[in-house]
mmCIF file of C-alpha atoms in Angstrom:
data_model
loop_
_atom_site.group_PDB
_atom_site.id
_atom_site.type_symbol
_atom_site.label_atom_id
_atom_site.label_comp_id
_atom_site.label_asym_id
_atom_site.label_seq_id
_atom_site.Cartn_x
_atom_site.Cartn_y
_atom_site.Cartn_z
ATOM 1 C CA UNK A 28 0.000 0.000 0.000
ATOM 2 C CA UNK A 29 0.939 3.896 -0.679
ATOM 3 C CA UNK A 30 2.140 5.719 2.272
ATOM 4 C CA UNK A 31 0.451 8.520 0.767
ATOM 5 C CA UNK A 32 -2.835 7.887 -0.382
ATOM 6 C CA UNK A 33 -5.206 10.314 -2.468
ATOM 7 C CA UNK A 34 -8.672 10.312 -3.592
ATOM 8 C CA UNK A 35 -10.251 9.942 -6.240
ATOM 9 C CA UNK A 36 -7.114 9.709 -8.997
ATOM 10 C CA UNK A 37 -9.337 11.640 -11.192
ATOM 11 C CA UNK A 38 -12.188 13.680 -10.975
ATOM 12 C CA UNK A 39 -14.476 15.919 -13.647
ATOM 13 C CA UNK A 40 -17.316 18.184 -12.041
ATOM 14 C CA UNK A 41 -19.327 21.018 -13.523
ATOM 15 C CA UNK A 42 -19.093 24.797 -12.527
ATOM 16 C CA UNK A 43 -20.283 25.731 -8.854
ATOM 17 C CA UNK A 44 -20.423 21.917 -7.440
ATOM 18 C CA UNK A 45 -18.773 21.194 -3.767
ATOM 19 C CA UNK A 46 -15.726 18.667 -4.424
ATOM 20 C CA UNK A 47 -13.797 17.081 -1.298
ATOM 21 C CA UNK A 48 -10.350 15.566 -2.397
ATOM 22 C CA UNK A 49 -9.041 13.160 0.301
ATOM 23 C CA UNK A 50 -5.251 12.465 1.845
ATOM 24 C CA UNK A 51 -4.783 10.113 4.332
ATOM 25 C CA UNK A 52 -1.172 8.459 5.200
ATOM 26 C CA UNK A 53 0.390 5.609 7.124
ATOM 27 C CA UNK A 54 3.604 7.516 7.616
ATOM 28 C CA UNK A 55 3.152 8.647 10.975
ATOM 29 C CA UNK A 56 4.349 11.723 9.990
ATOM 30 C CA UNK A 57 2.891 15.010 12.188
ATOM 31 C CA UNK A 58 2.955 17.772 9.018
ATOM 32 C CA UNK A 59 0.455 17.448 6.257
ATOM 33 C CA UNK A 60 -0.016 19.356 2.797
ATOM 34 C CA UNK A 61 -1.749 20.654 -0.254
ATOM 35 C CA UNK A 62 -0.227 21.655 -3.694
ATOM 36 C CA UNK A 63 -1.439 22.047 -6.788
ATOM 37 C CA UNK A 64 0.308 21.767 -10.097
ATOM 38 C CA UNK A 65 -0.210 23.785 -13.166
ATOM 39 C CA UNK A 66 1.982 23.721 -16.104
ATOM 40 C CA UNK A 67 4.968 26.208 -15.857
ATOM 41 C CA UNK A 68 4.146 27.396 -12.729
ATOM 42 C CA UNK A 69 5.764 24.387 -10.706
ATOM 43 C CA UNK A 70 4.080 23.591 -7.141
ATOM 44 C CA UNK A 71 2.104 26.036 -5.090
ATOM 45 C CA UNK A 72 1.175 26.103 -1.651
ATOM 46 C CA UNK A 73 -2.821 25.906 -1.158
ATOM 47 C CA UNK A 74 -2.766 25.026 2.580
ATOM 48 C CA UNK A 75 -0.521 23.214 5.387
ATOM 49 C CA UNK A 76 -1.394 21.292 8.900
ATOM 50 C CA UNK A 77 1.286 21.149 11.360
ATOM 51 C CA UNK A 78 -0.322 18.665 13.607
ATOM 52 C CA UNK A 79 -4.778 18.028 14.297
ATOM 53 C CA UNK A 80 -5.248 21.092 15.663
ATOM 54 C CA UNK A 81 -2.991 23.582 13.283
ATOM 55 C CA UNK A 82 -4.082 25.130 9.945
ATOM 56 C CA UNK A 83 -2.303 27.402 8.252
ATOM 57 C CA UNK A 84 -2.990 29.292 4.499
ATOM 58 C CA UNK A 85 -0.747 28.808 2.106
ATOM 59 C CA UNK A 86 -0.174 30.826 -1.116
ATOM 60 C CA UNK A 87 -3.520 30.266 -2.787
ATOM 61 C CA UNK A 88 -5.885 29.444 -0.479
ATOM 62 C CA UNK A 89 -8.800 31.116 -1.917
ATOM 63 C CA UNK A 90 -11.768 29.189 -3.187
ATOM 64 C CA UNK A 91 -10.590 26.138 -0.984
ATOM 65 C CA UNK A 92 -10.890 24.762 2.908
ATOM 66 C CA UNK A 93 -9.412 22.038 4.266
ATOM 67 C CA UNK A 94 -9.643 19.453 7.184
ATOM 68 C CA UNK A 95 -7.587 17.860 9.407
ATOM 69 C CA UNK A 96 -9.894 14.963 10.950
ATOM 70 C CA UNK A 97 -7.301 12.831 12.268
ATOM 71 C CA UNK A 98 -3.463 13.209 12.121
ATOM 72 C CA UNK A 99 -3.357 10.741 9.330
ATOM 73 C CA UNK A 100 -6.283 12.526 6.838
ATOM 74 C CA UNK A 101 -6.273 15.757 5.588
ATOM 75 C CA UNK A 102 -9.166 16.749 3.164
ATOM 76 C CA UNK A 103 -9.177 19.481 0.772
ATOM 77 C CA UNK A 104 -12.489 21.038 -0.241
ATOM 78 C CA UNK A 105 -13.458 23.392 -3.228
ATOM 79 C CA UNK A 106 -16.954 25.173 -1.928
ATOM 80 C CA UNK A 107 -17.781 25.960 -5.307
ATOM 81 C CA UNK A 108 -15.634 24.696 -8.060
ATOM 82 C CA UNK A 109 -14.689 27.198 -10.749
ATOM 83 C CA UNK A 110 -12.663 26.010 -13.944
ATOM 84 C CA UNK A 111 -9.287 28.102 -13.241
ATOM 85 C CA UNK A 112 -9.190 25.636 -10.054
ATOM 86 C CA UNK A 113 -8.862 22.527 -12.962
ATOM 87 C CA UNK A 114 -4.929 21.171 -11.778
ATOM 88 C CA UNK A 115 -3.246 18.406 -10.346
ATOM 89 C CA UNK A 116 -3.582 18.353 -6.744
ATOM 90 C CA UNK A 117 -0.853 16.750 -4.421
ATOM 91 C CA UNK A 118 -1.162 15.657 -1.042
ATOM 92 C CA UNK A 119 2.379 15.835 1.229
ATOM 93 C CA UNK A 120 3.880 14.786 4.288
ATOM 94 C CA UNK A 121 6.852 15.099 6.694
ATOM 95 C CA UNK A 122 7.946 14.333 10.234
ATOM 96 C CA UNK A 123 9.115 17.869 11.894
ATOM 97 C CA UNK A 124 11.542 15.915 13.590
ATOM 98 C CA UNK A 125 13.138 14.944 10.582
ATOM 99 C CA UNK A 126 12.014 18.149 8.822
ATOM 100 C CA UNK A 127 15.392 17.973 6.760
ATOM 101 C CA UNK A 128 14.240 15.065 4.618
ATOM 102 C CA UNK A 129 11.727 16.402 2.219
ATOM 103 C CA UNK A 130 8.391 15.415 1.491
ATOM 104 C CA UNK A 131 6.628 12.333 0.775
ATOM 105 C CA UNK A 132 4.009 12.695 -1.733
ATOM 106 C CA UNK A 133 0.689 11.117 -2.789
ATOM 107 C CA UNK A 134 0.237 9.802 -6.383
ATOM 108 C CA UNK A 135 -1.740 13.308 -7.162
ATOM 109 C CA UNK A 136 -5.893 13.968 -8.068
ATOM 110 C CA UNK A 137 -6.350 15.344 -11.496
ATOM 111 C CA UNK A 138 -9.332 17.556 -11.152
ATOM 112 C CA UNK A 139 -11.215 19.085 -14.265
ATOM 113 C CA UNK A 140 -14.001 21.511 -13.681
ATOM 114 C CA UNK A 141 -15.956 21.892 -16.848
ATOM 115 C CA UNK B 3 10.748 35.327 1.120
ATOM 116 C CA UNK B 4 12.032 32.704 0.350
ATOM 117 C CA UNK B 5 12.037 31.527 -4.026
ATOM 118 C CA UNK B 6 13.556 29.706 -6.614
ATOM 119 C CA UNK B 7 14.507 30.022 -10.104
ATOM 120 C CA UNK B 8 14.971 27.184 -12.313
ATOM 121 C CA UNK B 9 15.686 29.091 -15.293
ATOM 122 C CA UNK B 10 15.691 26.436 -17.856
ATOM 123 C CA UNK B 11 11.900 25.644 -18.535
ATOM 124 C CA UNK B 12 12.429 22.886 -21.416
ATOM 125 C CA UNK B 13 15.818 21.022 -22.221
ATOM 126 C CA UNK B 14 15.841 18.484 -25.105
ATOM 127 C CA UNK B 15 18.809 16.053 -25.360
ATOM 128 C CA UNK B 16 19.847 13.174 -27.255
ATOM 129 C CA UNK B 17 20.895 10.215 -25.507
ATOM 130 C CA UNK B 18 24.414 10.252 -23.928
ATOM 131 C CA UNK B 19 24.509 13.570 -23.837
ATOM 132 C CA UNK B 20 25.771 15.284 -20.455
ATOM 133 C CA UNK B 21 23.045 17.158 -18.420
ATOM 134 C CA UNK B 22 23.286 20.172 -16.048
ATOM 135 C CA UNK B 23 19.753 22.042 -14.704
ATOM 136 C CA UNK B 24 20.134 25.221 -12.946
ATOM 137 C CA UNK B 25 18.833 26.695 -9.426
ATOM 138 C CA UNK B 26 19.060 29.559 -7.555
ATOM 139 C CA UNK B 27 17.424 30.366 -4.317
ATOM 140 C CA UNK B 28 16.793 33.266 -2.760
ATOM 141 C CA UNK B 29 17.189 32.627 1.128
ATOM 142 C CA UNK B 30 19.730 34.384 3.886
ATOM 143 C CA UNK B 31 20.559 31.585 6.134
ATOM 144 C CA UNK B 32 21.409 27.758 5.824
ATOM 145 C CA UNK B 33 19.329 26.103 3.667
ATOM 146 C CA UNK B 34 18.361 22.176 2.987
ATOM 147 C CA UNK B 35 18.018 21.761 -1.021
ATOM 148 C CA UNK B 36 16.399 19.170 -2.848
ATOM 149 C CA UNK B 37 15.571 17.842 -6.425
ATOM 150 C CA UNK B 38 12.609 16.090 -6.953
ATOM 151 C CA UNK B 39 11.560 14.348 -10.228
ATOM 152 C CA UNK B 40 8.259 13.555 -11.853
ATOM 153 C CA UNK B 41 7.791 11.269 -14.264
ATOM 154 C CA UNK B 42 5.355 11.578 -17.004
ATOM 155 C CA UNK B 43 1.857 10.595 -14.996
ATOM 156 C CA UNK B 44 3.610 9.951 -11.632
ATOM 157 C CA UNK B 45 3.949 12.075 -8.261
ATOM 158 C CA UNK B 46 7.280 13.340 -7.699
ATOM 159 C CA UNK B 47 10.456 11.308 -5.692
ATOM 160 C CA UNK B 48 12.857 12.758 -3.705
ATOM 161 C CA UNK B 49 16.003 12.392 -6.090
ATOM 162 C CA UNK B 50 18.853 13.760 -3.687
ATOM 163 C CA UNK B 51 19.068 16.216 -0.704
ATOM 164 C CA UNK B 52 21.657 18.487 0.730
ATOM 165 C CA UNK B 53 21.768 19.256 4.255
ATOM 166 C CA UNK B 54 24.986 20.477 5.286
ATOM 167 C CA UNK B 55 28.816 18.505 4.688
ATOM 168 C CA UNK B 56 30.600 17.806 0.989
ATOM 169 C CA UNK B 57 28.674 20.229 -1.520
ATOM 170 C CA UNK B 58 28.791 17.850 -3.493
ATOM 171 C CA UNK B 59 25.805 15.443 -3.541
ATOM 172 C CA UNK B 60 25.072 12.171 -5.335
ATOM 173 C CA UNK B 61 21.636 11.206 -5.868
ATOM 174 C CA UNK B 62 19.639 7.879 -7.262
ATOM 175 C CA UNK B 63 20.558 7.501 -11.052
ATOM 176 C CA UNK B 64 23.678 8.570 -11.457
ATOM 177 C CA UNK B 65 22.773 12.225 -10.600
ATOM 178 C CA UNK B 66 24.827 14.629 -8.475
ATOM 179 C CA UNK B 67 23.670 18.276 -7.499
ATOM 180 C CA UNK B 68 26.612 20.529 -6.099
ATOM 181 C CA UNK B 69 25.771 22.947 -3.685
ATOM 182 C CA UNK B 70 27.532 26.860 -4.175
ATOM 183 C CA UNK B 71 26.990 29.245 -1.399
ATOM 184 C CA UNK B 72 28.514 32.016 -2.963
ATOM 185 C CA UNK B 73 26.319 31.647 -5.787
ATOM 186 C CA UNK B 74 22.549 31.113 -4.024
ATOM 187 C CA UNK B 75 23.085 27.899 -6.513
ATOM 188 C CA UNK B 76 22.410 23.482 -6.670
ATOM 189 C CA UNK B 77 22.439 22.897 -10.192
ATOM 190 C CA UNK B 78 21.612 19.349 -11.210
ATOM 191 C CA UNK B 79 23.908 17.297 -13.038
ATOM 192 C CA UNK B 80 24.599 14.014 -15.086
ATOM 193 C CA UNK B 81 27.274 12.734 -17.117
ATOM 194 C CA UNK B 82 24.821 11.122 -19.480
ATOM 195 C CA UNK B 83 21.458 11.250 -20.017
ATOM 196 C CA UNK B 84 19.406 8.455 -21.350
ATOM 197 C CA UNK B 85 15.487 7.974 -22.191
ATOM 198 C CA UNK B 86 14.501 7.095 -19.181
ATOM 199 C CA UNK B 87 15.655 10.249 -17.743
ATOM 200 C CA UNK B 88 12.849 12.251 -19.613
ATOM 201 C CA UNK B 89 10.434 14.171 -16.843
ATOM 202 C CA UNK B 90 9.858 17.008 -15.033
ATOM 203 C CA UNK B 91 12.893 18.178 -12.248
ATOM 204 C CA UNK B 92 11.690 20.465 -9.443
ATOM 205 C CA UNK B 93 14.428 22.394 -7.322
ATOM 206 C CA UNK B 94 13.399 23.259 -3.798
ATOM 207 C CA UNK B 95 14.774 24.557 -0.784
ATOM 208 C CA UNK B 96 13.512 25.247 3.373
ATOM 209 C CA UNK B 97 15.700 26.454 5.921
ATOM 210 C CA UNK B 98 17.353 23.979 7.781
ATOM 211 C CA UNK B 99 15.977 24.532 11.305
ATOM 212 C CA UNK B 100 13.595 22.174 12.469
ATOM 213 C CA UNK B 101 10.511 24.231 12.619
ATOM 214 C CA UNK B 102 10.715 25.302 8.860
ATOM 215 C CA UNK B 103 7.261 25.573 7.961
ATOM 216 C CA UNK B 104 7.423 24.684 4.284
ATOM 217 C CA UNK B 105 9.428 23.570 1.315
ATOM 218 C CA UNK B 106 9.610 25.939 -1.593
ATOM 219 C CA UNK B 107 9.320 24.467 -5.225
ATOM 220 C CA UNK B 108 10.838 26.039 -8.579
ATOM 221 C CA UNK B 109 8.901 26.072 -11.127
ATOM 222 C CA UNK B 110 10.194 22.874 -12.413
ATOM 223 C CA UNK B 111 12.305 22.082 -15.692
ATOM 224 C CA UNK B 112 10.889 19.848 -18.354
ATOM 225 C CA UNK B 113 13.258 17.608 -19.809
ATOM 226 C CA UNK B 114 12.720 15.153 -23.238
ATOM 227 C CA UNK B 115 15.591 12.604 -24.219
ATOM 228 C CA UNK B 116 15.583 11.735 -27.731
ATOM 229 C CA UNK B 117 16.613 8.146 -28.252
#
């Protein structure tokens, strides 16, 4: 099994429609993540959970929420889907103890908003 | 803040050819650096780190990144390419202290291998 696990793999909703993309990890790692991916622009920060209780904004967190249910899931959520938010969407994770060692990502969610 | 440049947006290679991607950060104080690479449909792997020690770094795949403080630079490097090298490289860099909140990503470099 993944260590990082994201779903759905891909996704296509219409204009407006509530979408909830799912992370959830067997890591045991404390710090949790969500990037999205457009072409040229590399990886950008949407939001980031430092432990259950922590949320922090990232560098486009507009149009999206998030949830940190349990220290292993982190859910993203798009209120009301528009198309610009149609990307790749990564989940990440790392230990702060180890905060050194990078990330380890999930397998991605291709999201189309039509 | 904190950025980085990967100035090279698409390189195209043949096969056996010798590779070098640049980076440059932007950052004051001591800095971890990493390449990641994506390949074509897949997430992206940690390909080598630098924490602190030799500059020079050797990586999975025959790739080495060397590490310049003068120069804010970790430019990517391989003697010779092949096919399988074809995908996207992503330069990134946090501060080393243990509270860093966040890894910062270049814009990633696109690389094609013709056979």
């Amino acid at each position: 099994d993944a260590d990082v696990t994201q779903t759905p793999r891909n996704r296509i909703t219409k204009t407006g429609k509530r979408i909830m993309l799912e992370c959830s990890q067997t890591k045991g790692h404390d710090r949790m993540y969500w990037y999205r991916q457009d072409p040229g622009l590399g990886l950008r920060l949407i939001y980031y959970s430092f432990d259950v209780k922590d949320i922090n904004k990232g560098e486009i967190s507009d149009g999206y929420s998030v949830s940190r249910q349990a220290q292993a899931k982190f859910s993203l959520s798009l209120e009301s889907a528009i198309p610009n938010q149609t990307a790749l969407y990564f989940c990440a994770t790392s230990d702060s103890r180890r905060a050194g060692h990078g990330y380890t990502f999930g397998s991605g969610t291709r999201l189309t908003v039509v | 803040a904190q950025s980085v440049s990967q100035h090279n947006h698409h390189v195209i290679l043949s096969e056996a050819a010798s590779l070098e991607l640049g980076c440059n950060y932007s950052y004051g104080g001591t800095v971890n650096l990493f390449w990641y690479v994506q390949y074509p449909g897949q997430h992206l792997q940690l390909l080598l780190k630098y924490f602190s020690g030799d500059p020079l770094v050797k990586g999975i795949k025959g790739f080495e990144a060397e590490f310049i403080k003068s120069k804010f630079s970790f430019n990517l490097r391989k003697p010779s390419v092949q096919w399988s090298d074809t995908a996207e490289y992503f330069c990134a860099v946090t501060p080393w202290y243990s509270s860093a909140s966040k890894i910062i990503f270049g814009s990633g470099t696109r690389l094609s291998i013709r056979p």
